[in-house]
Tab-separated table of C-alpha atoms and ligand atoms in Angstrom:
chain	number	residue	atom	x	y	z
V	21	MET	CA	-43.793	28.863	23.295
V	22	GLU	CA	-40.711	27.499	25.954
V	23	LEU	CA	-37.292	28.825	25.567
V	24	TYR	CA	-36.076	25.103	25.129
V	25	GLU	CA	-37.901	24.808	21.546
V	26	LEU	CA	-35.908	28.259	20.364
V	27	GLY	CA	-32.366	27.979	18.264
V	28	LEU	CA	-30.118	30.586	19.289
V	29	ALA	CA	-30.446	33.802	16.490
V	30	GLY	CA	-33.953	32.757	18.571
V	31	ALA	CA	-33.042	33.148	21.581
V	32	LEU	CA	-30.765	36.172	20.614
V	33	SER	CA	-33.668	38.111	19.251
V	34	LEU	CA	-35.170	37.584	23.049
V	35	ILE	CA	-32.876	38.477	25.087
V	36	LYS	CA	-31.993	41.597	22.642
V	37	GLU	CA	-35.886	42.579	23.036
V	38	LYS	CA	-34.583	42.181	26.870
V	39	LYS	CA	-37.997	39.121	26.966
V	40	ALA	CA	-35.846	36.594	28.130
V	41	SER	CA	-32.230	36.101	29.819
V	42	ALA	CA	-29.842	34.343	28.739
V	43	ARG	CA	-30.575	32.282	32.680
V	44	GLU	CA	-33.365	31.276	31.711
V	45	VAL	CA	-32.447	30.014	28.314
V	46	LEU	CA	-30.817	27.651	30.461
V	47	ASP	CA	-32.688	27.029	33.098
V	48	SER	CA	-35.679	25.943	30.581
V	49	VAL	CA	-32.338	24.036	28.611
V	50	PHE	CA	-31.899	22.413	31.359
V	51	THR	CA	-35.006	21.133	33.110
V	52	ARG	CA	-36.367	19.938	29.387
V	53	ILE	CA	-32.877	17.173	30.239
V	54	ARG	CA	-34.873	16.790	33.359
V	55	ASN	CA	-37.146	15.296	31.837
V	56	VAL	CA	-36.676	13.940	28.493
V	57	ASP	CA	-33.254	12.370	28.382
V	58	GLY	CA	-33.715	9.813	30.684
V	59	ARG	CA	-35.921	8.602	27.663
V	60	VAL	CA	-34.490	9.846	24.793
V	61	LYS	CA	-30.684	9.436	26.763
V	62	ALA	CA	-28.364	11.902	24.012
V	63	TYR	CA	-26.034	12.607	26.681
V	64	VAL	CA	-22.625	10.619	27.887
V	65	SER	CA	-21.971	13.270	29.745
V	66	LEU	CA	-24.250	16.444	31.699
V	67	THR	CA	-22.430	19.544	33.209
V	68	GLU	CA	-24.864	21.851	34.551
V	69	GLU	CA	-22.831	23.533	37.187
V	70	LEU	CA	-20.078	24.623	34.467
V	71	ALA	CA	-22.738	25.744	31.862
V	72	TYR	CA	-24.280	29.030	34.511
V	73	LYS	CA	-20.334	29.471	35.640
V	74	MET	CA	-19.810	30.037	31.857
V	75	ALA	CA	-22.835	31.552	30.561
V	76	GLU	CA	-22.664	33.930	33.768
V	77	ASN	CA	-19.291	35.630	32.820
V	78	ALA	CA	-20.635	34.531	29.204
V	79	ALA	CA	-19.173	37.683	26.146
V	80	GLY	CA	-19.223	37.372	22.697
V	81	PRO	CA	-22.259	36.586	19.686
V	82	ILE	CA	-23.747	33.713	21.281
V	83	ALA	CA	-23.379	34.330	24.870
V	84	GLY	CA	-25.081	31.920	27.506
V	85	LEU	CA	-26.642	29.280	25.194
V	86	PRO	CA	-26.056	26.845	25.698
V	87	VAL	CA	-24.361	24.683	22.419
V	88	ALA	CA	-24.262	20.637	23.273
V	89	ILE	CA	-20.289	18.649	21.977
V	90	LYS	CA	-20.338	15.409	20.771
V	91	ASP	CA	-18.237	13.615	22.463
V	92	ASN	CA	-15.552	13.358	20.417
V	93	MET	CA	-14.365	16.445	20.250
V	94	CYS	CA	-11.607	17.428	23.760
V	95	THR	CA	-12.507	19.900	26.347
V	96	LYS	CA	-10.109	20.549	28.905
V	97	GLY	CA	-11.406	19.487	31.597
V	98	VAL	CA	-14.543	17.411	30.941
V	99	ARG	CA	-14.148	14.064	30.359
V	100	THR	CA	-13.972	13.129	27.168
V	101	THR	CA	-15.601	9.618	25.883
V	102	CYS	CA	-15.506	8.387	22.250
V	103	SER	CA	-18.929	6.470	24.110
V	104	SER	CA	-15.387	3.898	24.495
V	105	LYS	CA	-14.878	2.254	27.097
V	106	ILE	CA	-11.181	3.308	25.882
V	107	LEU	CA	-11.943	6.199	26.740
V	108	GLU	CA	-14.282	6.414	29.201
V	109	ASN	CA	-12.415	7.815	31.817
V	110	PHE	CA	-10.027	10.661	29.624
V	111	THR	CA	-9.946	13.621	30.464
V	112	PRO	CA	-8.269	15.655	28.426
V	113	PRO	CA	-5.310	18.257	29.382
V	114	TYR	CA	-6.598	20.336	26.720
V	115	GLU	CA	-9.225	22.773	24.253
V	116	SER	CA	-9.859	21.689	20.824
V	117	THR	CA	-10.381	24.599	18.451
V	118	VAL	CA	-13.621	24.028	17.912
V	119	THR	CA	-15.037	25.240	21.263
V	120	GLU	CA	-12.392	27.247	22.283
V	121	ARG	CA	-13.380	29.833	19.550
V	122	LEU	CA	-17.722	28.969	20.254
V	123	PHE	CA	-16.579	29.832	23.430
V	124	LYS	CA	-14.878	32.859	23.080
V	125	ALA	CA	-18.361	33.792	21.262
V	126	GLY	CA	-19.132	32.977	24.747
V	127	CYS	CA	-21.073	29.742	24.223
V	128	SER	CA	-21.574	27.820	27.182
V	129	LEU	CA	-21.543	23.786	28.057
V	130	PRO	CA	-24.415	21.959	27.909
V	131	GLY	CA	-22.942	18.463	28.453
V	132	LYS	CA	-21.677	15.656	25.945
V	133	THR	CA	-23.506	13.889	24.010
V	134	ASN	CA	-23.451	10.354	22.534
V	135	LEU	CA	-21.886	8.955	19.276
V	136	ASP	CA	-21.719	5.697	18.087
V	137	GLU	CA	-17.585	4.426	19.505
V	138	PHE	CA	-15.607	5.912	17.691
V	139	ALA	CA	-17.776	7.462	14.970
V	140	MET	CA	-17.716	4.168	14.053
V	141	GLY	CA	-21.233	3.693	12.610
V	142	SER	CA	-24.782	5.031	11.874
V	143	SER	CA	-27.181	4.367	14.401
V	144	THR	CA	-25.640	5.421	18.071
V	145	GLU	CA	-26.071	1.576	18.749
V	146	ASN	CA	-22.036	1.141	18.242
V	147	SER	CA	-21.791	3.553	20.855
V	148	ALA	CA	-20.883	1.892	24.568
V	149	PHE	CA	-22.500	2.840	27.074
V	150	PHE	CA	-25.911	3.087	25.438
V	151	THR	CA	-28.170	4.117	22.461
V	152	THR	CA	-29.668	6.806	21.614
V	153	LYS	CA	-33.463	7.259	21.233
V	154	ASN	CA	-35.635	9.153	17.660
V	155	PRO	CA	-37.321	12.152	19.444
V	156	TRP	CA	-39.898	12.007	17.094
V	157	ASP	CA	-39.753	7.669	18.151
V	158	LEU	CA	-39.154	6.350	21.028
V	159	GLU	CA	-38.122	3.062	18.951
V	160	ARG	CA	-35.591	4.099	17.086
V	161	ILE	CA	-33.010	5.157	16.236
V	162	PRO	CA	-31.476	8.484	15.668
V	163	GLY	CA	-29.067	8.293	13.310
V	164	GLY	CA	-25.426	8.186	13.530
V	165	SER	CA	-21.869	8.317	14.415
V	166	SER	CA	-23.463	12.289	15.866
V	167	GLY	CA	-27.691	10.648	17.341
V	168	GLY	CA	-27.081	12.050	19.998
V	169	SER	CA	-26.027	15.723	18.949
V	170	ALA	CA	-28.988	15.034	16.721
V	171	ALA	CA	-31.609	13.690	18.925
V	172	ALA	CA	-30.812	16.761	21.316
V	173	VAL	CA	-31.314	19.644	19.445
V	174	ALA	CA	-34.475	18.027	17.869
V	175	ALA	CA	-35.648	16.998	21.545
V	176	GLY	CA	-35.260	20.339	23.028
V	177	GLU	CA	-31.814	19.895	25.370
V	178	CYS	CA	-29.638	22.766	24.250
V	179	LEU	CA	-30.295	24.884	21.325
V	180	ALA	CA	-28.007	23.844	18.702
V	181	ALA	CA	-24.824	21.258	18.863
V	182	LEU	CA	-21.630	20.432	16.959
V	183	GLY	CA	-20.895	16.575	15.414
V	184	SER	CA	-18.507	15.149	13.427
V	185	ASP	CA	-19.230	13.722	9.469
V	186	THR	CA	-16.480	11.340	8.068
V	187	GLY	CA	-19.146	9.822	5.480
V	188	GLY	CA	-22.131	11.447	7.047
V	189	SER	CA	-22.717	11.215	10.564
V	190	ILE	CA	-23.316	15.148	10.256
V	191	ARG	CA	-26.332	14.722	7.935
V	192	GLN	CA	-28.033	11.521	8.475
V	193	PRO	CA	-29.294	11.671	12.026
V	194	ALA	CA	-30.036	15.082	11.498
V	195	SER	CA	-32.369	13.956	8.334
V	196	LEU	CA	-33.983	11.055	10.643
V	197	CYS	CA	-33.783	13.689	13.215
V	198	GLY	CA	-35.954	16.944	11.975
V	199	VAL	CA	-32.740	18.745	12.442
V	200	VAL	CA	-30.851	20.608	9.525
V	201	GLY	CA	-26.842	19.286	9.851
V	202	LEU	CA	-23.985	20.718	7.860
V	203	LYS	CA	-20.460	19.222	6.855
V	204	PRO	CA	-18.463	22.218	5.470
V	205	THR	CA	-15.956	20.521	2.510
V	206	TYR	CA	-12.402	19.785	4.125
V	207	GLY	CA	-10.462	21.385	5.284
V	208	ARG	CA	-13.074	24.397	6.600
V	209	VAL	CA	-12.891	24.231	10.154
V	210	SER	CA	-10.053	23.589	11.520
V	211	ARG	CA	-10.450	18.916	13.563
V	212	TYR	CA	-7.437	19.711	15.798
V	213	GLY	CA	-9.005	18.455	19.709
V	214	LEU	CA	-10.638	16.166	16.893
V	215	VAL	CA	-10.435	12.293	17.603
V	216	ALA	CA	-9.673	11.186	14.436
V	217	PHE	CA	-11.740	8.777	12.288
V	218	ALA	CA	-10.197	9.091	8.781
V	219	SER	CA	-7.814	11.831	8.873
V	220	SER	CA	-8.764	12.107	4.848
V	221	LEU	CA	-12.800	12.165	5.541
V	222	ASP	CA	-13.438	13.807	9.656
V	223	GLN	CA	-14.907	17.322	9.719
V	224	ILE	CA	-16.544	19.349	11.929
V	225	GLY	CA	-20.301	21.215	12.144
V	226	PRO	CA	-23.101	21.843	13.329
V	227	ILE	CA	-25.937	20.290	13.878
V	228	THR	CA	-29.171	22.512	14.653
V	229	LYS	CA	-32.593	23.508	14.525
V	230	THR	CA	-32.761	25.707	11.307
V	231	VAL	CA	-30.155	27.144	8.186
V	232	GLU	CA	-29.223	30.581	10.286
V	233	ASP	CA	-28.613	28.744	12.820
V	234	ALA	CA	-26.145	26.812	11.377
V	235	ALA	CA	-24.915	30.111	9.349
V	236	ILE	CA	-24.891	31.155	12.670
V	237	ILE	CA	-22.257	28.678	14.507
V	238	MET	CA	-19.602	28.596	10.434
V	239	ASN	CA	-19.337	32.041	11.471
V	240	ILE	CA	-18.036	30.984	14.051
V	241	ILE	CA	-16.081	27.564	13.749
V	242	SER	CA	-14.497	28.387	10.816
V	243	GLY	CA	-11.144	29.386	9.624
V	244	HIS	CA	-7.737	28.783	9.253
V	245	ASP	CA	-6.108	27.267	13.303
V	246	PRO	CA	-2.563	27.165	12.799
V	247	LEU	CA	-2.657	23.699	15.258
V	248	ASP	CA	-4.481	22.464	12.180
V	249	SER	CA	-2.350	22.038	8.770
V	250	THR	CA	-5.542	20.524	7.157
V	251	SER	CA	-6.687	23.291	7.471
V	252	ALA	CA	-7.409	26.094	4.380
V	253	PRO	CA	-5.474	29.839	4.851
V	254	ILE	CA	-8.451	30.941	3.052
V	255	PRO	CA	-10.320	34.479	3.875
V	256	VAL	CA	-14.219	32.973	5.055
V	257	PRO	CA	-17.591	34.428	4.290
V	258	ASP	CA	-19.965	36.006	6.746
V	259	PHE	CA	-22.137	33.022	6.600
V	260	THR	CA	-25.010	34.351	7.460
V	261	ALA	CA	-25.011	37.082	4.630
V	262	VAL	CA	-27.116	34.940	1.846
V	263	LEU	CA	-29.664	34.342	3.565
V	264	GLY	CA	-33.192	35.647	2.482
V	265	LYS	CA	-31.020	35.821	-0.760
V	266	ASP	CA	-33.844	34.464	-4.071
V	267	ILE	CA	-32.984	31.269	-6.427
V	268	LYS	CA	-33.303	32.611	-9.501
V	269	GLY	CA	-32.144	30.347	-12.156
V	270	LEU	CA	-29.537	28.601	-8.961
V	271	LYS	CA	-29.396	25.746	-11.606
V	272	VAL	CA	-30.231	22.167	-9.049
V	273	GLY	CA	-28.186	19.312	-9.998
V	274	ILE	CA	-30.342	16.339	-10.034
V	275	PRO	CA	-28.301	13.304	-9.969
V	276	LYS	CA	-29.739	9.811	-11.771
V	277	GLU	CA	-27.403	8.076	-9.601
V	278	TYR	CA	-29.061	8.959	-6.023
V	279	PHE	CA	-32.850	7.659	-6.587
V	280	VAL	CA	-32.828	4.539	-7.287
V	281	GLU	CA	-35.031	0.305	-6.523
V	282	GLY	CA	-34.516	0.057	-2.719
V	283	MET	CA	-34.753	3.775	-1.785
V	284	ASP	CA	-38.051	4.467	0.870
V	285	LYS	CA	-40.466	5.834	-1.416
V	286	GLU	CA	-41.949	8.160	0.807
V	287	VAL	CA	-38.153	9.581	1.368
V	288	GLU	CA	-38.680	9.172	-3.109
V	289	LYS	CA	-41.148	11.256	-3.100
V	290	SER	CA	-40.991	14.281	-0.281
V	291	VAL	CA	-37.256	14.781	-2.624
V	292	ARG	CA	-39.296	15.287	-5.378
V	293	ASP	CA	-41.712	17.581	-3.936
V	294	ALA	CA	-38.954	19.603	-1.839
V	295	ILE	CA	-36.951	19.268	-5.818
V	296	ALA	CA	-40.619	20.014	-7.617
V	297	HIS	CA	-40.455	23.503	-4.265
V	298	LEU	CA	-36.947	24.987	-5.399
V	299	GLU	CA	-38.041	24.905	-8.674
V	300	ASN	CA	-41.360	26.802	-7.664
V	301	LEU	CA	-39.121	29.408	-6.154
V	302	GLY	CA	-36.817	30.141	-9.486
V	303	ALA	CA	-34.599	26.985	-9.671
V	304	VAL	CA	-33.162	25.199	-11.937
V	305	PRO	CA	-33.451	21.624	-12.117
V	306	VAL	CA	-30.886	19.412	-14.211
V	307	GLU	CA	-29.942	16.359	-15.111
V	308	VAL	CA	-26.599	15.113	-13.817
V	309	GLY	CA	-24.704	12.549	-13.600
V	310	LEU	CA	-22.247	11.576	-10.971
V	311	PRO	CA	-21.730	7.706	-12.214
V	312	HIS	CA	-19.000	6.736	-10.111
V	313	THR	CA	-21.691	6.368	-7.250
V	314	PRO	CA	-22.464	2.560	-6.587
V	315	TYR	CA	-18.396	2.299	-5.872
V	316	ALA	CA	-18.749	4.834	-3.004
V	317	VAL	CA	-19.437	2.652	0.044
V	318	ALA	CA	-17.371	0.195	-0.791
V	319	ASP	CA	-14.120	3.436	-2.113
V	320	TYR	CA	-15.012	4.505	2.007
V	321	TYR	CA	-14.644	1.694	3.719
V	322	ILE	CA	-11.501	0.701	2.695
V	323	LEU	CA	-9.950	3.844	2.520
V	324	ALA	CA	-11.796	5.061	6.427
V	325	THR	CA	-10.587	1.896	7.754
V	326	SER	CA	-6.821	1.842	6.242
V	327	GLU	CA	-7.211	5.458	8.316
V	328	ALA	CA	-8.470	4.528	11.784
V	329	SER	CA	-6.903	1.507	11.403
V	330	SER	CA	-3.423	3.248	11.939
V	331	ASN	CA	-5.245	6.029	13.817
V	332	LEU	CA	-7.217	4.052	16.360
V	333	ALA	CA	-3.506	2.035	16.403
V	334	ARG	CA	-2.354	4.535	19.198
V	335	PHE	CA	-4.646	3.364	22.034
V	336	ASP	CA	-2.305	0.897	23.463
V	337	GLY	CA	-2.956	1.032	27.485
V	338	VAL	CA	0.124	3.342	27.654
V	339	LYS	CA	-0.324	6.382	26.383
V	340	TYR	CA	-4.169	7.281	27.317
V	341	GLY	CA	-7.134	5.497	29.302
V	342	PHE	CA	-8.109	2.371	29.797
V	343	ARG	CA	-5.042	0.003	30.153
V	344	ALA	CA	-5.368	-3.975	31.713
V	345	GLU	CA	-2.819	-6.231	33.554
V	346	GLY	CA	-0.622	-8.616	32.110
V	347	LYS	CA	2.220	-10.485	32.557
V	348	ASP	CA	4.487	-8.691	28.968
V	349	LEU	CA	4.165	-5.115	27.228
V	350	MET	CA	2.315	-7.934	24.409
V	351	GLU	CA	-0.115	-9.563	26.257
V	352	MET	CA	-1.422	-5.410	28.655
V	353	TYR	CA	-1.167	-4.320	24.269
V	354	MET	CA	-3.888	-7.045	23.281
V	355	GLU	CA	-5.749	-7.482	26.784
V	356	THR	CA	-6.269	-3.849	26.075
V	357	LYS	CA	-7.513	-3.430	22.830
V	358	ALA	CA	-9.526	-6.625	23.512
V	359	ARG	CA	-11.530	-5.655	26.073
V	360	GLY	CA	-10.838	-1.753	25.305
V	361	PHE	CA	-12.765	-1.859	22.066
V	362	GLY	CA	-15.820	-2.421	20.932
V	363	ALA	CA	-16.781	-5.074	18.194
V	364	GLU	CA	-17.708	-2.622	15.325
V	365	VAL	CA	-14.303	-0.713	16.103
V	366	LYS	CA	-11.939	-4.229	16.012
V	367	ARG	CA	-13.852	-5.559	12.669
V	368	ARG	CA	-12.581	-2.007	11.803
V	369	ILE	CA	-9.117	-2.095	12.608
V	370	MET	CA	-8.987	-5.193	10.790
V	371	LEU	CA	-10.443	-4.608	8.172
V	372	GLY	CA	-8.187	-1.782	7.268
V	373	THR	CA	-4.745	-3.027	9.024
V	374	TYR	CA	-5.315	-5.429	5.920
V	375	ALA	CA	-6.172	-3.557	2.906
V	376	LEU	CA	-2.792	-2.033	4.336
V	377	SER	CA	-0.772	-4.312	4.480
V	378	SER	CA	2.610	-5.006	2.566
V	379	GLY	CA	1.692	-6.874	-0.409
V	380	TYR	CA	-1.989	-5.593	-0.878
V	381	TYR	CA	-1.655	-2.302	0.001
V	382	GLU	CA	-1.472	-1.339	-3.647
V	383	ALA	CA	-4.601	-3.549	-4.479
V	384	TYR	CA	-6.365	-1.724	-1.835
V	385	TYR	CA	-5.963	1.322	-0.124
V	386	GLY	CA	-3.773	2.255	-3.551
V	387	LYS	CA	-7.070	2.067	-6.459
V	388	GLY	CA	-9.135	2.976	-3.276
V	389	GLN	CA	-7.310	6.754	-3.943
V	390	LYS	CA	-7.486	6.070	-7.410
V	391	VAL	CA	-11.346	5.052	-7.513
V	392	ARG	CA	-12.000	8.534	-5.042
V	393	THR	CA	-10.828	10.707	-6.936
V	394	LEU	CA	-12.451	9.520	-10.322
V	395	ILE	CA	-16.096	9.989	-7.212
V	396	LYS	CA	-14.084	13.113	-6.985
V	397	ARG	CA	-13.518	14.894	-10.861
V	398	ASP	CA	-17.550	12.815	-11.580
V	399	PHE	CA	-18.505	16.123	-8.673
V	400	GLU	CA	-16.442	18.236	-11.061
V	401	GLU	CA	-17.476	17.990	-13.729
V	402	ALA	CA	-21.470	17.705	-12.511
V	403	PHE	CA	-20.075	21.702	-11.101
V	404	LYS	CA	-19.317	22.680	-14.708
V	405	LYS	CA	-22.997	22.584	-15.047
V	406	VAL	CA	-24.900	23.188	-12.088
V	407	ASP	CA	-24.404	25.055	-9.043
V	408	VAL	CA	-25.673	23.204	-5.818
V	409	ILE	CA	-27.228	19.992	-6.096
V	410	ALA	CA	-29.656	17.847	-4.493
V	411	THR	CA	-30.187	14.000	-3.503
V	412	PRO	CA	-31.549	13.152	-0.479
V	413	THR	CA	-29.597	12.959	3.020
V	414	SER	CA	-31.002	8.938	3.741
V	415	PRO	CA	-32.333	6.341	1.151
V	416	THR	CA	-35.244	5.684	4.419
V	417	PRO	CA	-36.275	7.555	7.384
V	418	ALA	CA	-34.903	6.310	11.474
V	419	PHE	CA	-35.431	2.234	11.556
V	420	LYS	CA	-35.900	0.266	14.858
V	421	ILE	CA	-33.645	-0.181	17.151
V	422	GLY	CA	-31.978	-3.979	16.641
V	423	GLU	CA	-33.098	-4.019	12.779
V	424	LYS	CA	-29.242	-3.564	11.250
V	425	THR	CA	-27.202	-4.393	13.935
V	426	ALA	CA	-27.098	-8.066	12.364
V	427	ASP	CA	-25.722	-7.036	9.530
V	428	PRO	CA	-22.532	-4.633	9.147
V	429	LEU	CA	-22.783	-4.881	5.313
V	430	GLN	CA	-27.255	-3.266	5.542
V	431	MET	CA	-26.304	-1.239	8.973
V	432	TYR	CA	-22.869	1.156	5.843
V	433	LEU	CA	-25.723	1.617	2.808
V	434	SER	CA	-27.666	3.855	5.478
V	435	ASP	CA	-24.365	5.908	4.244
V	436	ILE	CA	-25.319	5.491	1.155
V	437	PHE	CA	-25.982	9.765	-0.643
V	438	THR	CA	-23.481	11.060	1.197
V	439	ILE	CA	-20.022	8.783	1.846
V	440	SER	CA	-19.461	10.051	-1.636
V	441	ILE	CA	-19.715	14.123	-0.573
V	442	ASN	CA	-16.597	13.330	1.968
V	443	LEU	CA	-14.449	11.232	-0.378
V	444	ALA	CA	-14.883	14.992	-2.393
V	445	GLY	CA	-14.529	17.067	-0.144
V	446	ILE	CA	-17.252	18.733	-0.573
V	447	PRO	CA	-19.321	20.730	1.733
V	448	ALA	CA	-23.599	19.493	2.286
V	449	ILE	CA	-26.353	20.258	4.454
V	450	SER	CA	-29.414	17.962	5.022
V	451	ILE	CA	-32.656	20.091	5.375
V	452	PRO	CA	-35.473	18.745	6.771
V	453	CYS	CA	-38.867	18.114	3.884
V	454	GLY	CA	-41.705	16.564	5.204
V	455	PHE	CA	-42.491	13.354	7.446
V	456	THR	CA	-43.584	9.683	6.154
V	457	SER	CA	-46.619	8.697	6.748
V	458	GLY	CA	-45.956	7.895	10.243
V	459	GLY	CA	-44.074	11.012	11.435
V	460	LEU	CA	-40.744	9.973	10.079
V	461	PRO	CA	-38.759	13.202	9.757
V	462	ILE	CA	-37.488	13.564	5.845
V	463	GLY	CA	-34.336	14.896	5.063
V	464	LEU	CA	-33.187	16.455	1.402
V	465	GLN	CA	-29.938	17.394	1.213
V	466	ILE	CA	-28.065	19.909	-1.017
V	467	ILE	CA	-24.848	18.850	-2.028
V	468	GLY	CA	-22.642	22.453	-3.322
V	469	LYS	CA	-18.394	23.316	-4.532
V	470	HIS	CA	-15.938	23.670	-2.383
V	471	PHE	CA	-15.890	25.700	-0.561
V	472	ASP	CA	-19.244	27.316	-1.205
V	473	GLU	CA	-20.807	26.919	1.429
V	474	GLU	CA	-23.119	30.220	1.046
V	475	THR	CA	-25.167	28.328	-1.862
V	476	ILE	CA	-26.073	25.981	-0.457
V	477	LEU	CA	-27.583	27.887	2.664
V	478	LYS	CA	-28.153	30.447	1.251
V	479	ALA	CA	-30.649	27.730	-1.723
V	480	ALA	CA	-31.072	25.775	2.037
V	481	HIS	CA	-32.446	29.154	3.899
V	482	ALA	CA	-35.126	29.486	0.848
V	483	TYR	CA	-36.552	26.224	1.172
V	484	GLU	CA	-36.661	26.388	4.251
V	485	GLN	CA	-38.386	29.931	5.230
V	486	SER	CA	-40.886	28.347	2.369
V	487	THR	CA	-41.299	26.135	3.447
V	488	ASN	CA	-43.012	24.641	7.126
V	489	TRP	CA	-41.004	21.484	7.977
V	490	HIS	CA	-38.228	23.354	10.776
V	491	THR	CA	-41.044	24.735	13.296
V	492	MET	CA	-42.519	20.738	13.969
V	493	ARG	CA	-41.521	19.395	17.103
V	494	PRO	CA	-41.112	15.537	18.164
V	495	ALA	CA	-44.161	15.105	20.565
V	496	LEU	CA	-42.432	13.605	24.175
G	223	LIG	N1	-21.914	5.156	9.365
G	223	LIG	C1	-21.081	5.570	9.296
G	223	LIG	C2	-19.327	4.639	9.546
G	223	LIG	O1	-20.141	4.071	9.863
G	223	LIG	C3	-19.864	7.767	9.162
G	223	LIG	C4	-19.681	7.286	9.657
G	223	LIG	C5	-19.101	9.474	10.213
G	223	LIG	O2	-19.039	9.905	9.118
G	223	LIG	N2	-18.861	9.361	11.126
G	223	LIG	O3	-18.324	4.980	8.633
């Protein structure tokens, strides 16, 4: 086994046994990046020199180990682009809380990973720079918007990574790349320094090779932050303490609304097999209803676009990044936005501005918030009966590059199983649970109650440790 194939826990134990050094791990990862990133294209920026410098003086629980960061989290002195032309040359003067905490824990930064522009998309095809490729099949998308982070983890171009998830952007790419992705509870992890897309939905979380690594990163990045008023002032448990505990008697809800016509047959079979496997481990499946599920995608695209239109107003050629010329202020604004933003971002700004405009606010945003409450209540009702809920993460495996770009509505359906979780503000994890006959990874989503990441980590770990999907690596 090569060192770049390891996760954080694996590397830490070799380092502890003095069988490898953090420097050798870095060497292996950068050699791997040189060998494969020309094909995978996971990184927007590489920071090799900085990574070695950070590793040299590193102390802390993950000293010297490379964790890649999605390029919508500000890194002081390191270009942060959101894969947008408008921020192509933006270098933040401050550090986001999550990277600050990771760096304090000793992590070194190998680089910043590609995403759909401003995290809007499900395939990384909306990146203004290039599309990341799925390491399992280079003709396919890696998922999105955190496709660069998921591909980097799957391809061994880092030991772990951070992503952000507004409607599925950690879990869906993790599922499509055969790795682990955890979206924490809204408020569990500070978003200070995360470039905002839809503020009531955005959440940062880990993309890793194993469930244990997800718990390790959660221990580092979670907890209240005075710089983010939406971060919750509640205690953070040791997320690794639940790993290895059995799941006898754990009640697993199976929502019938998530096993619908039109979903890929091989995905359905793998997920049903995974649920049967959980039952073999002692879990008890219980049918639950989440009746407002059919409204989730429409609801999300009202709320997320509205919030995006408001958040992205700040990119006007004055305060940050790219600025176009114009004969007066208005023309400068219009030219800057017209040339700085890509088509999907413009589509969402227009949709959201319309939904928020006076006279329409009640009919769209106001109504959307009410539907959101109904979706949240569905989960509250279900969680009166069960401890976790199991579903597929994505209705299909990775699709071909270009297959859905002509039809945004088709693309929006990629997140049909992940979006409700953001609307409800609850945590969910995606873990590998099989492959299609064509060799593409399939993911199982395990959803938990507010601030109960421990139970989903416990269930995910029990499943992972009794299967070997997580040991598979793409042949690159
Ligand atoms: N694919 C969804 C969207 O395009 C979710 C993106 C995300 O979670 N950032 O909005």
